[in-house]
Amino acid sequence: MEYDEFLKDIKDSEDETIEFKSSIRSDDLGRSMAAFATNKGGKIYIGVTDNKEPIGIIWGDKFKDDINQIARNCNPYIDVHVETIQHDNEKVI
């Protein structure tokens, strides 16, 4: 996804298919994943405040591993697709 598409996507408030997380907290992220998995699916943007402000996160392999581990701990297991969008020189969404 391109950054312009992302900005268009977050223009609206959170709904049944879009959620914003400013950081990763396993209990909160796991609940959101489970909710989307029992519905029609959705997108969780990590590095975006509840006020729709993109702040980004510092990305690393451990971060992706943490997200996949949270998905594996859900019952049943949730298959997630992780994609990054460059926010600035150091951070991604």
PDB file of C-alpha atoms in Angstrom:
ATOM      1  CA  MET A   1       0.000   0.000   0.000  1.00  0.00           C
ATOM      2  CA  GLU A   2       1.233   3.475  -0.838  1.00  0.00           C
ATOM      3  CA  TYR A   3       1.310   6.234   1.803  1.00  0.00           C
ATOM      4  CA  ASP A   4      -1.374   8.235  -0.044  1.00  0.00           C
ATOM      5  CA  GLU A   5      -3.708   5.217   0.024  1.00  0.00           C
ATOM      6  CA  PHE A   6      -3.019   4.822   3.727  1.00  0.00           C
ATOM      7  CA  LEU A   7      -3.887   8.482   4.424  1.00  0.00           C
ATOM      8  CA  LYS A   8      -7.135   8.066   2.505  1.00  0.00           C
ATOM      9  CA  ASP A   9      -7.910   4.889   4.463  1.00  0.00           C
ATOM     10  CA  ILE A  10      -7.464   6.568   7.865  1.00  0.00           C
ATOM     11  CA  LYS A  11      -9.430   9.682   6.920  1.00  0.00           C
ATOM     12  CA  ASP A  12     -12.550   8.037   8.334  1.00  0.00           C
ATOM     13  CA  SER A  13     -12.843   6.967  11.945  1.00  0.00           C
ATOM     14  CA  GLU A  14     -12.293   3.469  13.201  1.00  0.00           C
ATOM     15  CA  ASP A  15     -15.074   1.096  12.251  1.00  0.00           C
ATOM     16  CA  GLU A  16     -15.711  -2.644  11.909  1.00  0.00           C
ATOM     17  CA  THR A  17     -12.812  -3.009   9.448  1.00  0.00           C
ATOM     18  CA  ILE A  18     -10.197  -0.425  10.528  1.00  0.00           C
ATOM     19  CA  GLU A  19      -8.512   0.037  13.894  1.00  0.00           C
ATOM     20  CA  PHE A  20      -5.667   2.297  15.022  1.00  0.00           C
ATOM     21  CA  LYS A  21      -2.985   1.364  17.555  1.00  0.00           C
ATOM     22  CA  SER A  22      -0.254   3.764  18.607  1.00  0.00           C
ATOM     23  CA  SER A  23       1.931   0.841  19.744  1.00  0.00           C
ATOM     24  CA  ILE A  24       1.846  -2.912  20.154  1.00  0.00           C
ATOM     25  CA  ARG A  25       0.376  -4.274  23.378  1.00  0.00           C
ATOM     26  CA  SER A  26      -0.298  -7.978  23.085  1.00  0.00           C
ATOM     27  CA  ASP A  27      -3.591  -8.123  24.970  1.00  0.00           C
ATOM     28  CA  ASP A  28      -5.094  -5.161  23.118  1.00  0.00           C
ATOM     29  CA  LEU A  29      -3.803  -6.244  19.693  1.00  0.00           C
ATOM     30  CA  GLY A  30      -4.927  -9.838  20.250  1.00  0.00           C
ATOM     31  CA  ARG A  31      -8.471  -8.712  21.066  1.00  0.00           C
ATOM     32  CA  SER A  32      -8.593  -6.619  17.898  1.00  0.00           C
ATOM     33  CA  MET A  33      -7.276  -9.511  15.787  1.00  0.00           C
ATOM     34  CA  ALA A  34      -9.847 -11.876  17.270  1.00  0.00           C
ATOM     35  CA  ALA A  35     -12.677  -9.405  16.674  1.00  0.00           C
ATOM     36  CA  PHE A  36     -11.713  -8.973  13.017  1.00  0.00           C
ATOM     37  CA  ALA A  37     -11.264 -12.738  12.580  1.00  0.00           C
ATOM     38  CA  THR A  38     -14.810 -13.436  13.780  1.00  0.00           C
ATOM     39  CA  ASN A  39     -16.207 -10.767  11.480  1.00  0.00           C
ATOM     40  CA  LYS A  40     -15.276  -9.905   7.873  1.00  0.00           C
ATOM     41  CA  GLY A  41     -11.601  -9.229   8.559  1.00  0.00           C
ATOM     42  CA  GLY A  42      -9.999  -5.818   8.706  1.00  0.00           C
ATOM     43  CA  LYS A  43      -6.902  -3.681   8.976  1.00  0.00           C
ATOM     44  CA  ILE A  44      -5.030  -2.722  12.115  1.00  0.00           C
ATOM     45  CA  TYR A  45      -2.713   0.233  11.641  1.00  0.00           C
ATOM     46  CA  ILE A  46       0.032   0.217  14.271  1.00  0.00           C
ATOM     47  CA  GLY A  47       1.707   3.596  14.618  1.00  0.00           C
ATOM     48  CA  VAL A  48      -1.489   5.665  14.361  1.00  0.00           C
ATOM     49  CA  THR A  49      -3.111   7.392  17.349  1.00  0.00           C
ATOM     50  CA  ASP A  50      -6.817   7.237  18.128  1.00  0.00           C
ATOM     51  CA  ASN A  51      -6.967  10.799  16.753  1.00  0.00           C
ATOM     52  CA  LYS A  52      -5.888   9.428  13.337  1.00  0.00           C
ATOM     53  CA  GLU A  53      -2.415  10.971  13.647  1.00  0.00           C
ATOM     54  CA  PRO A  54       0.297   8.848  11.994  1.00  0.00           C
ATOM     55  CA  ILE A  55       3.259   8.672  14.386  1.00  0.00           C
ATOM     56  CA  GLY A  56       4.964   5.546  13.060  1.00  0.00           C
ATOM     57  CA  ILE A  57       6.949   2.874  14.865  1.00  0.00           C
ATOM     58  CA  ILE A  58      10.542   1.686  14.662  1.00  0.00           C
ATOM     59  CA  TRP A  59      10.345  -1.580  12.723  1.00  0.00           C
ATOM     60  CA  GLY A  60      12.436  -4.673  13.240  1.00  0.00           C
ATOM     61  CA  ASP A  61      12.238  -8.431  12.822  1.00  0.00           C
ATOM     62  CA  LYS A  62      11.294  -8.841  16.481  1.00  0.00           C
ATOM     63  CA  PHE A  63       8.279  -6.593  15.968  1.00  0.00           C
ATOM     64  CA  LYS A  64       6.983  -8.791  13.134  1.00  0.00           C
ATOM     65  CA  ASP A  65       7.673 -11.905  15.219  1.00  0.00           C
ATOM     66  CA  ASP A  66       5.711 -10.392  18.127  1.00  0.00           C
ATOM     67  CA  ILE A  67       2.713  -9.699  15.879  1.00  0.00           C
ATOM     68  CA  ASN A  68       2.778 -13.253  14.500  1.00  0.00           C
ATOM     69  CA  GLN A  69       3.123 -14.686  18.028  1.00  0.00           C
ATOM     70  CA  ILE A  70       0.055 -12.750  19.182  1.00  0.00           C
ATOM     71  CA  ALA A  71      -1.891 -14.137  16.197  1.00  0.00           C
ATOM     72  CA  ARG A  72      -0.729 -17.694  16.974  1.00  0.00           C
ATOM     73  CA  ASN A  73      -1.865 -17.336  20.595  1.00  0.00           C
ATOM     74  CA  CYS A  74      -5.431 -16.610  19.518  1.00  0.00           C
ATOM     75  CA  ASN A  75      -7.787 -19.572  19.585  1.00  0.00           C
ATOM     76  CA  PRO A  76      -8.271 -20.521  16.853  1.00  0.00           C
ATOM     77  CA  TYR A  77      -5.014 -19.404  15.260  1.00  0.00           C
ATOM     78  CA  ILE A  78      -5.351 -16.265  13.152  1.00  0.00           C
ATOM     79  CA  ASP A  79      -3.510 -15.971   9.848  1.00  0.00           C
ATOM     80  CA  VAL A  80      -2.310 -12.370   9.481  1.00  0.00           C
ATOM     81  CA  HIS A  81      -0.681 -10.478   6.654  1.00  0.00           C
ATOM     82  CA  VAL A  82       1.889  -7.932   7.845  1.00  0.00           C
ATOM     83  CA  GLU A  83       2.751  -5.062   5.542  1.00  0.00           C
ATOM     84  CA  THR A  84       4.717  -1.893   6.282  1.00  0.00           C
ATOM     85  CA  ILE A  85       4.210   1.593   4.896  1.00  0.00           C
ATOM     86  CA  GLN A  86       7.150   3.998   5.146  1.00  0.00           C
ATOM     87  CA  HIS A  87       6.198   6.926   7.396  1.00  0.00           C
ATOM     88  CA  ASP A  88       9.507   8.800   7.521  1.00  0.00           C
ATOM     89  CA  ASN A  89      13.230   7.967   7.366  1.00  0.00           C
ATOM     90  CA  GLU A  90      13.135   5.929  10.571  1.00  0.00           C
ATOM     91  CA  LYS A  91       9.572   4.789  11.143  1.00  0.00           C
ATOM     92  CA  VAL A  92       6.865   2.778   9.424  1.00  0.00           C
ATOM     93  CA  ILE A  93       3.137   2.241   9.851  1.00  0.00           C
TER      94      ILE A  93
END
